[in-house]
Coordinates of C-alpha atoms in Angstrom, one line a residue:
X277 CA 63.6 92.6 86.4
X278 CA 66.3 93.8 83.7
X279 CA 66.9 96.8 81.8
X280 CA 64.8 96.2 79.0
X281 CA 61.8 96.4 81.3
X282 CA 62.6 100.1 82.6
X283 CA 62.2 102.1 78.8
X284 CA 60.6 105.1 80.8
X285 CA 63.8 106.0 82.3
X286 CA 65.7 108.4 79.6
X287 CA 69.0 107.0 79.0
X288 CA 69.0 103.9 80.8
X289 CA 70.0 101.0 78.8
X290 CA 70.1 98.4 81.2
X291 CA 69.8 97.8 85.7
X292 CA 71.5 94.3 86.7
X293 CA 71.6 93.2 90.3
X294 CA 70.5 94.4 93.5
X295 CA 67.0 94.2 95.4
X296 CA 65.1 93.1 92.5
X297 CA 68.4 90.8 90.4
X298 CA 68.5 87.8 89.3
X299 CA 70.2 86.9 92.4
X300 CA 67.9 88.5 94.6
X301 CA 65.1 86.0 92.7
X302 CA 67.6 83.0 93.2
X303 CA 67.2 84.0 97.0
X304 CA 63.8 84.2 97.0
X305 CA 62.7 81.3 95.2
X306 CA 65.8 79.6 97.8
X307 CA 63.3 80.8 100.8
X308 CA 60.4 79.4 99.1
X309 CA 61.8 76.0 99.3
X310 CA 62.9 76.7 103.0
X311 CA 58.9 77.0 103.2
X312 CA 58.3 73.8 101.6
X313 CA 60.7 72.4 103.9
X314 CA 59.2 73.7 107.0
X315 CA 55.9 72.7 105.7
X316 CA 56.8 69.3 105.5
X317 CA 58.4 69.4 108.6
X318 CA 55.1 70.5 110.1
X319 CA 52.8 67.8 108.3
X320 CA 55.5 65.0 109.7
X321 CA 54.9 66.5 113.5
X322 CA 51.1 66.1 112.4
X323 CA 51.9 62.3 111.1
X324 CA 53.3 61.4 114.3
X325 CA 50.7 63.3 116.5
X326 CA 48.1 61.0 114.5
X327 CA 50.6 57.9 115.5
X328 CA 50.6 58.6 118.9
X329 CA 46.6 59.0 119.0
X330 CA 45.8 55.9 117.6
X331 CA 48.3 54.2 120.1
X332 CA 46.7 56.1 122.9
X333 CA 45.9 54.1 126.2
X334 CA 42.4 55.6 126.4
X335 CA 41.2 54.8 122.9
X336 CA 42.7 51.5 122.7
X337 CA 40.8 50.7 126.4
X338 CA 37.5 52.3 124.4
X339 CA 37.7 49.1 122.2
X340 CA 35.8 46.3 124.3
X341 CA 33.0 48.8 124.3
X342 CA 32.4 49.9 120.6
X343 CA 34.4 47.8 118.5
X344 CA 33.0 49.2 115.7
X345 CA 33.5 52.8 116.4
X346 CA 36.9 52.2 117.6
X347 CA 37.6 50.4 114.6
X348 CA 36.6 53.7 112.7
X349 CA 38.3 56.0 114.9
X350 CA 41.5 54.1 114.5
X351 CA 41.0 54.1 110.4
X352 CA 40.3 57.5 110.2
X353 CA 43.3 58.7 112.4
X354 CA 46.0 56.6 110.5
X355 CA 44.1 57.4 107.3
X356 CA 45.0 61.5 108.0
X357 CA 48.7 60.5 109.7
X358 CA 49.7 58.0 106.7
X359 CA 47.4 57.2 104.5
X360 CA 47.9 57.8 100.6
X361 CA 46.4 61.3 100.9
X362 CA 47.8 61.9 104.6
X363 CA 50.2 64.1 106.2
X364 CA 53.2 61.7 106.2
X365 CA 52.6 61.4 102.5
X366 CA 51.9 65.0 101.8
X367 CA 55.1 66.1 103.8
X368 CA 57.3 63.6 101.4
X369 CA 55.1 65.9 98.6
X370 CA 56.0 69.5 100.1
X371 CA 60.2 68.0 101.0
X372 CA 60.6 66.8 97.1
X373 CA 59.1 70.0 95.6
X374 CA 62.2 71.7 98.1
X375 CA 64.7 69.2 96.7
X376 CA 63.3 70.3 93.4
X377 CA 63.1 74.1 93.4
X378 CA 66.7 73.6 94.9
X379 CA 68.4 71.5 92.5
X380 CA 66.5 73.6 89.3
X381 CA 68.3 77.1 90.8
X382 CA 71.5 75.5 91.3
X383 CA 71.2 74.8 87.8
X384 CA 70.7 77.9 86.4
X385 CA 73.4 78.9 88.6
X386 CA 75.5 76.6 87.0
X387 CA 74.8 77.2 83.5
X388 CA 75.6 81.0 84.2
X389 CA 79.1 79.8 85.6
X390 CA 79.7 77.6 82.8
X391 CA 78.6 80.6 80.0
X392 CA 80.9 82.7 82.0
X393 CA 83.7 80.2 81.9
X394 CA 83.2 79.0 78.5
X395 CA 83.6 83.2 77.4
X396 CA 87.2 83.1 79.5
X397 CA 88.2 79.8 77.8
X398 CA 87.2 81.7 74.2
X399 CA 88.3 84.9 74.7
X400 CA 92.1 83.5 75.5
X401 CA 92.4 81.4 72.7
X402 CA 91.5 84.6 70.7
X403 CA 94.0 86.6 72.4
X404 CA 96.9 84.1 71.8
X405 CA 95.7 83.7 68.3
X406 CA 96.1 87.4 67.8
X407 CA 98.9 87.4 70.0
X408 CA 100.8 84.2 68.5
X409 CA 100.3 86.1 64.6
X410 CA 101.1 89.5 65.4
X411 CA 104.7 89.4 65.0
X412 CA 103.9 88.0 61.3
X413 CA 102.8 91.1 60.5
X414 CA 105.1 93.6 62.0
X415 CA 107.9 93.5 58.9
X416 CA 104.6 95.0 56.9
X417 CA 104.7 97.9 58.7
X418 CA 108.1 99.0 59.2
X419 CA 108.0 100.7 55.5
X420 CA 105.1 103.1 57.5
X421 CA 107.0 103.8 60.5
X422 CA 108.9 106.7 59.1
X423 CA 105.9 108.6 58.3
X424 CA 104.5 108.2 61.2
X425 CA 105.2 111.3 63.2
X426 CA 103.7 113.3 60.1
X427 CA 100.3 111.2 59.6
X428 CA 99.5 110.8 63.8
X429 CA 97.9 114.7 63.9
X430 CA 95.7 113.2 61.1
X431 CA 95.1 110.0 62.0
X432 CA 95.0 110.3 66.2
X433 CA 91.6 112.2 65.9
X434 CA 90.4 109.8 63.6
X435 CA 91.2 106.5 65.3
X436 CA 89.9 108.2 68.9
X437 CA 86.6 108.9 67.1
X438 CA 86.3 105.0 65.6
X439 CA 87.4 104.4 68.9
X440 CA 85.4 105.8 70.4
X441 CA 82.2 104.6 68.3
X442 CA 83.2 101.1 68.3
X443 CA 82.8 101.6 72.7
X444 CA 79.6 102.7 72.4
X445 CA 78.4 100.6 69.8
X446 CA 79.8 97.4 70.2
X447 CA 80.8 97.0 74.2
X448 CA 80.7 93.9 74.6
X449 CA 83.4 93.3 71.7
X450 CA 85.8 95.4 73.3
X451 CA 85.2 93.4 76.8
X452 CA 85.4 90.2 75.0
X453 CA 89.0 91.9 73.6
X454 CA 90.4 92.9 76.8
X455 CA 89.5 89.7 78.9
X456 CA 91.6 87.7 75.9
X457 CA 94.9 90.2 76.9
X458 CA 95.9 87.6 79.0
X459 CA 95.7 85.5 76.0
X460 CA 97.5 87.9 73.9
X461 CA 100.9 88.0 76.1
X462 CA 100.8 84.3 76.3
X463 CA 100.9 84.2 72.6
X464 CA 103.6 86.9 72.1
X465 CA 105.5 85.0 75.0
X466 CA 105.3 81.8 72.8
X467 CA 106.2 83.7 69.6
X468 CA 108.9 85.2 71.5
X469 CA 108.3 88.6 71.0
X470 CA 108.2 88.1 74.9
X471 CA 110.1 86.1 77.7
X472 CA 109.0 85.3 80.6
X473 CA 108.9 81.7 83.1
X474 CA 105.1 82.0 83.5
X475 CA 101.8 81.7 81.5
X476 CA 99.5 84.3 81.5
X477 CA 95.6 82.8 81.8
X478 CA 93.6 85.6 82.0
X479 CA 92.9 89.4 82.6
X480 CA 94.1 89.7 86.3
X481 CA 97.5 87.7 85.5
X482 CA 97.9 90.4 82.7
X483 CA 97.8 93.3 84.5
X484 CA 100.3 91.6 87.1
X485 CA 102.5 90.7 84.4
X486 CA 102.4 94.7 83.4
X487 CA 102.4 96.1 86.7
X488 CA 105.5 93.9 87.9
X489 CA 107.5 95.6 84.9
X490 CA 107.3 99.1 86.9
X491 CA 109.3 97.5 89.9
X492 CA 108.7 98.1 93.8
X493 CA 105.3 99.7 93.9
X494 CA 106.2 101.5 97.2
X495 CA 104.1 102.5 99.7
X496 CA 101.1 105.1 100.2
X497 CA 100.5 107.2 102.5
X498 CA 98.6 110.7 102.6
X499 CA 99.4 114.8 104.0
X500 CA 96.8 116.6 105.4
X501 CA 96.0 119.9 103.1
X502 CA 95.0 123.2 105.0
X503 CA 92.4 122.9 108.1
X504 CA 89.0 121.4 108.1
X505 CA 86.4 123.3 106.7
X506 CA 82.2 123.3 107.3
X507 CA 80.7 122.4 104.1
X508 CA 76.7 121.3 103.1
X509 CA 74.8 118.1 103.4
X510 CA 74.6 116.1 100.3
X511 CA 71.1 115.6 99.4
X512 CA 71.2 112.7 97.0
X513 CA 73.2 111.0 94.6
X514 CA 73.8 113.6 92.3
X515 CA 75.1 116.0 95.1
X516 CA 77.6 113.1 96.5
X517 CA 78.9 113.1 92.2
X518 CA 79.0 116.8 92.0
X519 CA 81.0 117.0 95.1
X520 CA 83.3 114.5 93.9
X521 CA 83.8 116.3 90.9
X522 CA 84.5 119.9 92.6
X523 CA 87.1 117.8 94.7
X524 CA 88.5 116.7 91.1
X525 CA 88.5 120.3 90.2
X526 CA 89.4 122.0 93.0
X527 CA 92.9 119.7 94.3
X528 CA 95.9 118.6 93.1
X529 CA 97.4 115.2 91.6
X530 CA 96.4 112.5 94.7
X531 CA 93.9 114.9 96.5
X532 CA 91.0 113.3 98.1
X533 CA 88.5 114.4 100.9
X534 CA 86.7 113.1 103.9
X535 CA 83.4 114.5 104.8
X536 CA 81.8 114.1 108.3
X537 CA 77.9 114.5 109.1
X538 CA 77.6 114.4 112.5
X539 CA 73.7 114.5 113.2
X540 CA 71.8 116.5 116.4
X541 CA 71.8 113.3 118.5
X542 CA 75.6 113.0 118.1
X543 CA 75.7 110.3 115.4
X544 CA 78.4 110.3 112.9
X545 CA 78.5 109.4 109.4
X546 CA 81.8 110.0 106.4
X547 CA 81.6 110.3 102.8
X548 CA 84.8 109.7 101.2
X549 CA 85.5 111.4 97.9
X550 CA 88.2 109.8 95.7
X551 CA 88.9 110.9 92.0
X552 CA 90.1 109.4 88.9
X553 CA 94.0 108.5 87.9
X554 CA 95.9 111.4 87.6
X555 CA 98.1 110.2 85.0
X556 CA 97.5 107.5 82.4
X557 CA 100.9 108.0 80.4
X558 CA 103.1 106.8 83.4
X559 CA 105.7 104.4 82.2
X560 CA 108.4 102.4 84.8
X561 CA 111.0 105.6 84.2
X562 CA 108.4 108.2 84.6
X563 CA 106.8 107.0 87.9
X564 CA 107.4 109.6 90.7
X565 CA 105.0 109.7 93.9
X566 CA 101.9 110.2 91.9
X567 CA 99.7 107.7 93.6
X568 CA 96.9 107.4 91.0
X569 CA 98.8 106.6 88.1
X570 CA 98.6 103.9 85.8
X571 CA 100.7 101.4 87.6
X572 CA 97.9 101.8 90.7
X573 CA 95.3 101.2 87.9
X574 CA 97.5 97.4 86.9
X575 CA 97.6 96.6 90.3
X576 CA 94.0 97.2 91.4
X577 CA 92.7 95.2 88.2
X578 CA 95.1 92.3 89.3
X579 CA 93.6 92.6 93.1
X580 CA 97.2 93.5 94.4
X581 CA 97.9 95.9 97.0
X582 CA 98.2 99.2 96.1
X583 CA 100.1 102.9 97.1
X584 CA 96.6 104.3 96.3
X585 CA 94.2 102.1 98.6
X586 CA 97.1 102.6 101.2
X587 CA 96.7 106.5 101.0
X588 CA 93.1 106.3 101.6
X589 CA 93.5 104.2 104.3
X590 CA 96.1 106.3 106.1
X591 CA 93.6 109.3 105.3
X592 CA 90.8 107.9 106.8
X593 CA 93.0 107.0 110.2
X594 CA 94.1 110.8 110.0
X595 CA 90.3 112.2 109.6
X596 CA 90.0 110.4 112.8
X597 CA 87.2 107.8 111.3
X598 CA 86.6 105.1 114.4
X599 CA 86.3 101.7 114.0
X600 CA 82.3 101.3 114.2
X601 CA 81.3 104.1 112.1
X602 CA 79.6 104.2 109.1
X603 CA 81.0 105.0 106.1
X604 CA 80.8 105.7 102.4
X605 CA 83.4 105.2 100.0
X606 CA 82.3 107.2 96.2
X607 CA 84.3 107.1 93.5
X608 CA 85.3 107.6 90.1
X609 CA 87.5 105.9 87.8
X610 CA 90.3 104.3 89.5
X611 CA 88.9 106.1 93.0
X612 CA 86.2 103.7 92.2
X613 CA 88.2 101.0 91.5
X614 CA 89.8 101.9 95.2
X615 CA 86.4 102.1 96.9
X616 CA 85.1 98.5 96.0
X617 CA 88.6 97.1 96.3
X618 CA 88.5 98.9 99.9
X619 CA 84.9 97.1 100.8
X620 CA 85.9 93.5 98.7
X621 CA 88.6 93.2 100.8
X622 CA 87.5 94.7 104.5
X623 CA 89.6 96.2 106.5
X624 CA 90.2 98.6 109.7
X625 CA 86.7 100.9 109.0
X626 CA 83.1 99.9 108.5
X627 CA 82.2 100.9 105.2
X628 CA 78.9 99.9 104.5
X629 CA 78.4 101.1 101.0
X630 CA 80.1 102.4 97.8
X631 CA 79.1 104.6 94.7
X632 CA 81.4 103.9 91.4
X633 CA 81.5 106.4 88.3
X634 CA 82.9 104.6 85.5
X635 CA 85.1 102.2 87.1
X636 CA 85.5 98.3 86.6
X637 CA 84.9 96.0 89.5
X638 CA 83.8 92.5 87.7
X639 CA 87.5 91.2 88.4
X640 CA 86.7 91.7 92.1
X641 CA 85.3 88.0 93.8
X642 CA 82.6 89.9 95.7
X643 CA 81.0 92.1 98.6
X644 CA 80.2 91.2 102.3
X645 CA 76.5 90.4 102.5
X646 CA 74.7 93.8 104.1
X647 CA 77.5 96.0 102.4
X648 CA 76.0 97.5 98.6
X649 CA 77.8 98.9 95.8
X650 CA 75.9 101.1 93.4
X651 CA 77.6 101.1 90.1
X652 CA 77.1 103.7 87.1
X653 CA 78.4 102.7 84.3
X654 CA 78.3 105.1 80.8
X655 CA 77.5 103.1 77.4
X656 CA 80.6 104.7 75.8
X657 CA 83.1 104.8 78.6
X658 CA 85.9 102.5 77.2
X659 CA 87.4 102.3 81.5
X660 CA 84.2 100.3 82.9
X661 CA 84.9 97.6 80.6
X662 CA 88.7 97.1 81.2
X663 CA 88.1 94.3 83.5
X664 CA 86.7 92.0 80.3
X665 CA 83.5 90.7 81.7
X666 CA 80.2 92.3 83.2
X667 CA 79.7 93.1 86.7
X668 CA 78.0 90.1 88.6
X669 CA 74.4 90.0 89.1
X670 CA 74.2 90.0 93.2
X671 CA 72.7 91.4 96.1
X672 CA 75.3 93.1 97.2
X673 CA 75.7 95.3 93.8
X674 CA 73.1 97.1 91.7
X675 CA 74.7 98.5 88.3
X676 CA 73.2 101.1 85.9
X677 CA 74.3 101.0 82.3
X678 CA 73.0 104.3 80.2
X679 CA 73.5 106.6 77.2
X680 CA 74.9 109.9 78.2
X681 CA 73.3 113.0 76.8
X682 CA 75.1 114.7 73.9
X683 CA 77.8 117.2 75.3
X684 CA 77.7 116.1 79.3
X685 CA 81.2 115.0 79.1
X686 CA 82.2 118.4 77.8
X687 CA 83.0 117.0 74.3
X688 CA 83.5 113.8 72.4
X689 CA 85.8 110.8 72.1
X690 CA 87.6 108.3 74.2
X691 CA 88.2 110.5 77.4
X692 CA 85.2 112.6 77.1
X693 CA 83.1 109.6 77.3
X694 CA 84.7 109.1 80.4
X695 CA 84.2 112.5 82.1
X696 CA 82.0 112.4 85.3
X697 CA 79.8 115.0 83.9
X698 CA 78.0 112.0 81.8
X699 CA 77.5 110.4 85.3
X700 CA 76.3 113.3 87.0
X701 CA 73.9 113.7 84.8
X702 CA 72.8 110.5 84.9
X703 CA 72.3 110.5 88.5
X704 CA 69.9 113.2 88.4
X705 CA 68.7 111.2 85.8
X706 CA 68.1 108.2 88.2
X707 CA 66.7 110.4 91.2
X708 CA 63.8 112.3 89.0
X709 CA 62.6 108.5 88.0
X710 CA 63.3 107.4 91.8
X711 CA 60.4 111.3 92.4
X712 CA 57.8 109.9 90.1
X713 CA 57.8 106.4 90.6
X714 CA 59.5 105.1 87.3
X715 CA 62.9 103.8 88.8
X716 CA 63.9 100.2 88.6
X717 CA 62.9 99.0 92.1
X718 CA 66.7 98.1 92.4
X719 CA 67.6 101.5 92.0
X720 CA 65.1 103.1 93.8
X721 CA 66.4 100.5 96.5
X722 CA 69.8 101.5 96.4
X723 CA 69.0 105.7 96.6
X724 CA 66.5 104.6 99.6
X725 CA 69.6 103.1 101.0
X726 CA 71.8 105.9 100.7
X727 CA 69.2 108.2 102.9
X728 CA 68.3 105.2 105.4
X729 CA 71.9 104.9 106.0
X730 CA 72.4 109.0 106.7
X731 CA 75.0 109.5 104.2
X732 CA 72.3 112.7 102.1
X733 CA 69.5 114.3 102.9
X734 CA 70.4 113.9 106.8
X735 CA 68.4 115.3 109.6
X736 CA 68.0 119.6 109.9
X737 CA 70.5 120.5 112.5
X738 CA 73.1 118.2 111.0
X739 CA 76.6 119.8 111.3
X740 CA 79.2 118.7 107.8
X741 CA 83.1 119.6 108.2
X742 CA 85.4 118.5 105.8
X743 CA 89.1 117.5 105.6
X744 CA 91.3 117.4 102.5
X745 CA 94.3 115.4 101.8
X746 CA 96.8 114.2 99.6
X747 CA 97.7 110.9 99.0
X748 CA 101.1 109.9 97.7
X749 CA 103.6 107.3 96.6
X750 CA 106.8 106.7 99.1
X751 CA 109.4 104.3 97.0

């Protein structure tokens, strides 16, 4: 079921993936040739218990007595184990509609790949078209260049509203544009605005290309801030953004927090808040030991290690989070991008789910099967769609595409599209359908999830302390 078929949801443009995906049909119609497969199975054991009846010693012996009833018998049994309409030939029926049912779903999967690849194949050329040509036109502009510090307080509102506009309008274009930036280095490398002994093929390779001009990345690790603290009980989805946010609000450049339910029958459960980059402006001579900058942002998108997924690791060691328990990873931005690199690539802790606010994950390969991501993404927000393609359609990962209300991002343009007040709102958006029974089933899936596995709406008596910290760059 897509978004098209959920209208009664305000705001929601589109739901991909999940309990009710395309890949969860895949899997189904998958088990329904297993069935076809074990039917046939079945109607063979029938076929040979038939063979072995007409063998038997009794009713071959019966012969001498009643020819002509034996005669019958045997007919009738071989007619039902292998006759035309039989169970031998009714089992080769059931086995070929398996081979069938198979073969048409791998196609389908196949024609997806092959969409997906022949996208990746255009969207390069176009890049290292644009790429290739660019330097053409750069003597045009040099007579502009000394104006320029008098027209950008004009012209800077104005291109962040077209900006802006062209997002919300037209995101696809702009994915289609940024999985071509591989593309567009490889061009200015062969017009020579560039050097380099490599080729760049696609988005990931780009952002490694990029990140590898800041240097040694360092190392990440993360201070403890002040003494835990009791705090409340999430109770859904739009509680676990709204605390996100206040830990936005409330800390410092890097700070993050761990929150631990522990329930009346002693069972624990964490909740890991991690914010958005705290500086996008970072260049290789600026970089200091800001963790969540935009060299962390290069490297996550190129599915390198990172000082950031390092901090959150060493923060999680130093909340004391054991090995077995569960945990929950939300986040937004480049937190998000943290918390589904953190579960794509396992690890020391078992997180089981993730929540992302406007943050891209399609360049990641994929998430353990039992593990779920639940992805909001705001028709607007320029950062979802800076890995170049769509989130995949899979079990493991329900996204939620929607149109914010006017003025829940506290404003307008490029970076208020991105604020997490669009996706709180949204959330409580999502839960009021999940209330009266008008949430995609996926949806409603993944917010039945969240309470199943403990992380809101836990048990009366359950006691919540929280621990704050900072993560940070070492060189």
């Amino acid at each position: 079921m897509s978004g098209s078929e959920v209208p009664e949801v305000p705001g929601v443009t589109e739901v991909t993936g999940g309990s009710h995906g395309l890949a969860a049909a895949y899997a189904a119609v998958r088990a329904l040739a297993d069935d076809y497969d074990r039917a046939g199975d079945r109607l063979r054991g029938w076929a040979e218990v038939g063979r072995r009846t007409a063998l038997d010693d009794d009713l071959l012996e019966s012969a001498a007595l009643a020819p002509v009833t034996f005669a019958e018998a045997e007919a009738a049994v071989l007619g039902a184990a292998t006759g035309p309409d039989g169970a031998l030939m009714a089992s080769l029926g059931w086995e070929a509609d398996a081979v069938a049912v198979r073969a048409g779903v791998a196609a389908l999967e196949g024609a997806d790949d092959l969409a997906r690849a022949a996208f990746d194949v255009l969207d390069h050329a176009l890049g290292r078209a644009i790429g290739t040509l660019l330097p053409a036109t750069l003597p045009a502009l040099l007579p502009l260049l000394p104006s320029a510090p008098l027209l950008a307080p004009v012209l800077a509102p104005e291109a962040d509203a077209l900006l802006a506009e062209a997002v919300a309008e037209h995101p696809d274009l702009v994915q289609h544009l940024v999985n071509g930036s591989g593309g567009l280095l490889d061009g200015l490398l062969l017009a020579g605005v560039l050097r380099a002994p490599w080729r760049l093929r696609d988005t990931e390779a780009a952002a490694a290309a990029l990140a590898a001009a800041y240097g040694d990345p360092g190392r990440g690790r993360a201070r403890r801030l002040g003494t835990p603290r009791t705090t409340r009980q999430p109770g859904g989805l739009a509680d676990l953004l709204a605390d996100l946010d206040e830990v936005h609000r409330a800390g410092g450049d890097g700070t993050i927090e761990v929150r631990t339910a522990t329930a009346p029958d002693g069972s624990v459960r964490h909740v890991v808040h991690l914010p958005g980059t705290d500086d996008l402006a970072t260049l290789p001579w600026t970089q200091d030991d800001d963790a969540r900058d935009l060299a962390a942002n290069l490297l996550l998108v190129a599915g390198l290690d990172n000082p950031h997924q390092q901090g959150v690791l060493d923060a999680m060691a130093q909340a004391g989070i054991g090995p077995e328990d569960p945990v929950l990873l939300v986040g937004h931005s480049q937190g998000g991008m943290v918390a589904a690199a953190l579960l794509a690539a396992g690890g020391p802790f078992h997180v089981t789910d993730v929540v992302t606010a406007g943050a891209p994950t399609a360049h990641l390969d994929g998430f353990p099967p039992g593990s779920h991501v639940l992805s909001l993404e705001h028709r607007g927000d320029l950062v979802p769609l800076l890995d170049g393609e769509d989130n995949r359609d899979t079990l493991e990962q329900t996204t939620v595409r929607f149109a914010g209300a006017e003025g829940a991002g506290g404003g307008s343009g490029v970076a208020a599209a991105h604020g997490i007040g669009h996706y709180a709102a949204a959330a409580a958006v999502l839960e009021a359908a999940a209330a009266d029974g008008t949430a995609h089933p996926s949806v409603l899936d993944a917010l039945r999830r969240l309470e199943e596995q403990g992380y809101v709406a836990g048990p009366a008596g359950t006691v919540v302390t929280s621990q704050a910290f900072q993560v940070v760059r070492e060189p």
